[in-house]
XYZ file of C-alpha atoms in Angstrom:
354
model
C -0.016 -0.219 0.168
C 1.051 3.677 -0.968
C 2.429 5.731 1.671
C -0.435 8.676 2.162
C 0.875 11.899 1.644
C 1.563 14.584 3.928
C -0.934 16.887 4.438
C -0.023 19.125 6.854
C 2.800 22.084 7.213
C 5.151 21.641 10.337
C 3.289 24.439 11.800
C 0.199 23.201 10.982
C -0.951 26.553 9.075
C -0.541 24.851 5.491
C -2.250 21.990 3.460
C 0.084 20.233 0.852
C -2.208 18.220 -1.792
C -1.680 15.049 -4.341
C -0.166 16.297 -7.493
C -2.832 14.584 -9.271
C -5.779 16.878 -7.594
C -4.948 19.933 -9.723
C -4.954 22.341 -6.409
C -2.042 24.507 -5.733
C 0.202 23.130 -2.529
C 2.242 25.737 -0.181
C 5.439 24.559 -2.265
C 3.851 25.898 -5.167
C 3.454 29.108 -3.897
C 6.709 28.897 -2.016
C 8.632 28.105 -5.401
C 7.008 31.039 -7.190
C 7.751 33.365 -4.667
C 11.187 32.482 -4.175
C 11.036 31.979 -0.751
C 10.554 28.841 1.524
C 7.144 27.122 2.489
C 7.824 28.113 6.167
C 8.055 31.696 5.203
C 4.629 31.354 3.278
C 3.109 29.724 6.320
C 4.296 32.658 8.639
C 2.710 35.196 6.147
C -0.748 33.465 6.095
C -0.842 33.286 9.846
C 0.721 36.864 10.497
C 1.260 38.831 7.507
C 2.579 41.884 8.995
C 5.906 40.037 10.672
C 6.959 39.481 6.800
C 9.153 41.857 5.077
C 7.236 44.123 2.565
C 9.082 43.207 -0.081
C 8.450 39.141 0.961
C 4.939 39.813 1.428
C 4.383 41.559 -2.260
C 6.098 38.349 -3.692
C 4.009 35.829 -1.799
C 0.848 37.867 -2.597
C 1.315 37.745 -6.098
C 2.064 33.893 -6.067
C -1.179 33.292 -3.960
C -3.244 35.212 -6.414
C -1.520 33.277 -9.473
C -1.815 29.892 -8.442
C -5.113 30.307 -6.491
C -3.897 28.605 -3.249
C -6.373 28.498 -0.395
C -5.264 27.084 3.032
C -6.942 24.082 4.390
C -7.897 25.536 8.055
C -8.858 22.092 9.488
C -5.305 20.596 8.608
C -4.093 23.529 10.974
C -6.203 22.541 13.761
C -5.295 19.110 13.420
C -1.775 19.581 13.563
C -1.385 22.261 16.308
C -4.438 21.574 18.561
C -5.634 25.090 17.861
C -6.958 27.158 15.190
C -6.501 30.504 14.068
C -10.046 31.192 14.643
C -11.922 33.038 16.918
C -15.759 32.634 16.995
C -18.188 34.996 18.167
C -21.834 34.625 18.935
C -24.302 37.758 18.686
C -27.908 37.845 18.893
C -28.767 39.588 15.721
C -26.466 40.014 12.821
C -28.793 42.444 11.207
C -28.738 45.223 14.056
C -26.169 47.852 13.781
C -25.129 47.851 17.198
C -23.712 44.119 17.178
C -22.555 44.766 13.638
C -20.570 47.406 14.622
C -19.173 45.730 17.789
C -18.092 42.623 15.272
C -16.313 45.541 12.990
C -13.858 46.384 16.272
C -13.404 42.953 17.075
C -12.472 41.869 13.580
C -10.479 44.724 12.872
C -8.077 43.943 15.791
C -8.300 40.241 15.051
C -7.150 40.441 11.865
C -4.016 42.556 12.314
C -2.980 40.369 14.786
C -3.322 37.269 12.021
C -6.724 35.927 13.379
C -10.042 35.223 11.587
C -13.588 35.616 12.634
C -16.385 33.082 12.676
C -19.732 34.474 13.568
C -23.119 33.287 14.386
C -26.621 34.188 15.643
C -28.556 33.390 18.544
C -31.481 34.938 17.726
C -32.089 35.877 21.082
C -32.591 32.137 22.497
C -30.535 30.761 25.023
C -31.507 27.094 23.711
C -30.284 28.318 20.355
C -27.293 29.663 21.979
C -26.534 26.415 23.330
C -26.489 24.584 20.072
C -24.340 27.343 18.463
C -21.786 27.269 21.138
C -21.247 23.614 20.706
C -21.274 23.966 16.808
C -18.590 26.733 17.091
C -16.600 24.685 19.609
C -16.605 22.001 17.089
C -14.232 24.590 15.194
C -11.415 24.243 18.282
C -11.362 28.212 18.001
C -8.858 30.127 19.619
C -11.412 32.120 21.690
C -14.889 32.039 21.964
C -16.805 35.408 22.333
C -20.497 35.376 23.617
C -22.734 38.122 24.057
C -23.974 38.632 27.616
C -23.918 36.795 30.703
C -27.386 34.564 30.858
C -26.925 31.000 29.528
C -28.537 27.755 29.876
C -26.505 25.056 32.310
C -25.562 23.289 28.972
C -23.874 26.365 27.722
C -22.212 27.250 31.080
C -20.555 23.783 31.049
C -19.434 23.928 27.382
C -17.878 27.153 27.918
C -16.193 25.705 31.257
C -14.711 22.832 29.652
C -13.725 24.798 26.730
C -11.768 27.446 29.014
C -10.157 24.624 31.011
C -8.952 23.092 27.716
C -7.245 26.515 26.499
C -9.820 28.281 24.679
C -10.363 31.915 25.750
C -14.224 32.665 26.884
C -15.015 36.589 26.783
C -18.922 37.734 27.420
C -19.141 41.142 26.211
C -21.918 43.732 25.912
C -22.301 43.197 29.782
C -20.905 43.898 33.198
C -21.717 42.557 36.132
C -19.263 42.953 39.247
C -21.268 39.849 41.165
C -21.056 37.516 38.150
C -19.956 34.387 39.333
C -19.545 32.292 36.166
C -15.630 33.318 35.944
C -15.359 34.877 32.230
C -13.865 37.835 31.491
C -16.435 40.743 30.878
C -16.315 43.897 28.605
C -19.249 45.762 28.915
C -21.711 47.796 31.063
C -24.329 47.272 33.782
C -27.660 47.669 31.924
C -29.833 48.146 35.458
C -27.645 51.314 35.647
C -28.465 52.208 32.194
C -32.137 52.352 32.783
C -31.897 54.226 36.254
C -29.659 57.029 34.371
C -32.589 57.351 31.870
C -34.999 57.536 34.649
C -32.998 60.285 36.989
C -32.523 62.425 33.701
C -36.061 62.425 33.197
C -37.004 63.129 37.014
C -34.228 65.936 37.035
C -36.456 67.511 34.390
C -39.545 67.522 36.317
C -41.190 64.253 34.746
C -43.482 62.619 37.791
C -45.536 60.142 35.394
C -43.139 57.674 33.792
C -43.389 54.693 31.469
C -41.076 52.051 30.226
C -41.502 50.271 26.970
C -39.915 47.045 26.911
C -39.010 45.210 24.122
C -41.166 42.722 22.544
C -38.247 40.299 22.187
C -38.717 37.407 24.812
C -34.846 36.701 25.078
C -33.754 40.305 25.116
C -32.863 40.436 29.126
C -30.430 43.294 28.586
C -33.636 45.495 27.875
C -35.317 44.143 30.792
C -32.549 44.814 32.893
C -32.650 48.529 31.976
C -36.592 48.414 32.623
C -35.742 46.914 35.817
C -33.269 49.861 36.654
C -35.433 52.570 35.520
C -38.512 51.594 37.456
C -36.562 50.989 40.605
C -35.033 54.838 40.446
C -38.335 56.418 39.455
C -40.236 54.065 42.604
C -37.081 55.911 44.945
C -37.837 58.976 43.528
C -41.705 58.890 44.318
C -42.790 59.108 41.065
C -45.649 56.984 39.282
C -43.851 54.518 37.028
C -45.009 51.483 35.002
C -43.961 49.108 32.461
C -45.849 48.073 28.925
C -44.478 45.657 26.501
C -44.207 47.028 22.878
C -46.251 44.838 20.119
C -44.808 42.657 18.411
C -43.469 43.520 14.467
C -40.978 45.789 13.046
C -39.359 47.905 15.927
C -40.467 51.486 14.542
C -44.110 50.818 13.911
C -44.484 49.155 17.122
C -42.873 52.090 18.910
C -45.252 54.337 17.280
C -48.055 51.862 18.079
C -47.383 51.808 21.720
C -47.300 55.636 22.308
C -50.730 56.142 20.668
C -51.908 53.032 22.876
C -50.526 54.830 25.899
C -51.377 58.451 25.082
C -55.232 56.923 24.585
C -55.406 55.912 28.250
C -56.643 59.135 29.821
C -56.528 57.631 33.377
C -52.852 56.938 33.167
C -51.389 59.250 30.509
C -47.570 59.606 31.309
C -45.506 62.621 30.983
C -42.404 60.893 30.071
C -41.437 57.642 28.364
C -38.354 55.835 28.093
C -37.988 52.967 25.257
C -36.114 49.651 25.389
C -34.001 50.851 22.245
C -34.215 53.581 19.727
C -35.928 52.081 16.986
C -38.879 52.233 19.427
C -37.953 55.587 20.387
C -38.046 56.875 17.288
C -41.239 54.971 16.447
C -42.997 56.554 19.768
C -41.878 60.126 18.514
C -43.508 59.616 14.977
C -46.307 58.300 16.823
C -46.313 61.481 19.201
C -46.115 63.914 16.531
C -48.871 62.252 14.247
C -51.080 62.695 17.325
C -50.329 66.330 17.425
C -48.563 66.477 20.591
C -45.984 68.443 21.186
C -42.121 66.900 21.996
C -40.907 67.244 24.996
C -43.517 69.667 26.472
C -46.358 67.340 26.401
C -44.342 64.147 26.789
C -40.574 63.676 27.013
C -38.925 60.293 25.041
C -35.881 58.551 25.694
C -34.413 55.500 23.885
C -31.118 53.605 23.992
C -28.204 52.724 21.710
C -27.667 56.018 19.700
C -28.755 54.727 16.236
C -28.057 57.287 13.265
C -31.768 57.534 12.911
C -32.694 59.300 16.550
C -30.206 62.334 15.888
C -32.005 63.077 12.719
C -35.246 63.225 13.907
C -36.653 66.842 14.847
C -36.642 66.726 17.632
C -33.384 64.396 17.903
C -33.980 61.253 20.340
C -32.314 61.612 23.712
C -30.401 58.461 24.237
C -27.991 56.130 25.847
C -24.956 55.812 23.632
C -23.121 52.224 24.171
C -19.455 52.274 22.759
C -20.242 49.709 19.763
C -16.683 49.466 18.287
C -14.962 50.152 21.660
C -16.706 46.836 22.973
C -15.550 44.476 19.916
C -11.767 46.411 20.242
C -11.587 45.767 23.940
C -12.919 42.262 23.672
C -10.110 41.524 20.961
C -7.676 42.967 23.520
C -8.904 40.270 26.181
C -8.883 37.462 23.107
C -4.913 38.665 22.226
C -3.580 38.717 25.940
C -3.228 42.550 25.879
C -6.211 43.584 28.554
C -3.735 42.729 31.736
C -4.647 40.417 34.514
C -6.474 43.541 36.109
C -8.805 44.411 33.479
C -10.393 40.718 33.200
C -13.866 42.713 33.650
C -13.795 46.065 31.696
C -16.437 48.355 32.223
C -17.110 50.740 29.342
C -19.057 53.818 29.240
C -22.253 54.312 28.439
C -22.795 58.211 28.155
C -26.485 59.957 27.815
C -26.536 62.090 24.864
C -29.198 64.834 25.474
C -31.282 65.993 22.549
C -34.341 67.907 22.003
C -36.741 65.058 23.006
C -36.240 65.505 26.798
């Protein structure tokens, strides 16, 4: 029986193929570029460590040969890949897209690649996605938030014990017992700040419009903080859930319903996110209300539309890209031992709606 071909370079980063398959090999690229196979492999892992002239020759050879590295072969050889896996609730949401952009930019500069999945705000789906992502033997796994199923926690702890860095982003809780690094802010505190802003402007009948998404616990926690601060100040406060559907339309419908309740009509409304808040502002204007004279409105997220309405929507502005960048620092080991729980600022942006 013929001996099987060597399939993996010594450092695990590059595959070699049988000549008859027609696919370019690492040696083909090296020969065309006039360098060693080890140099090509090093370039594929960390382009920045190779001299510019050599890098240009390798890029030209890669383009000419159409060479594609076999990532799974690299994992088999080294036990660790060049992949960092990230799990967010919603890939279409600009908040998470910008966080992934910040994360990806820093990882790419270090020669790592980002593999992304979405949980759809479901902890059960999150568990299934974590299991699937760990099947790629990632160098690190970044997960959104700190509320997980027992099964997910078991998977994460086993991965961490096996050398995979685990980081929770978009949340920060000093009493968290899960033992994972965190990058984010406290959502109860964020809700409290919205209430305190409205109270400081004389509002005494406050309502929090919650997200209709069942698994959005961060929005629930902001609502908890909002209600606690208003109650502590002796104000009237209550919570309603936005109707299901597109969030701007849902925010508009929620505002119209709130104003239609003559017995419990609020003088201030905080929305779980800016999509709901922008919809509420449009709903108020459709009713002929003066904002903020008849009702003050605030949101969360600092979405682009919030700044362009008239009046602009007062909101909290989480540092979306910074969260991704600081998470990358922890993955790359540049965050420092004392910074395993990094709290970022979430400033209030005051506009005309409040």
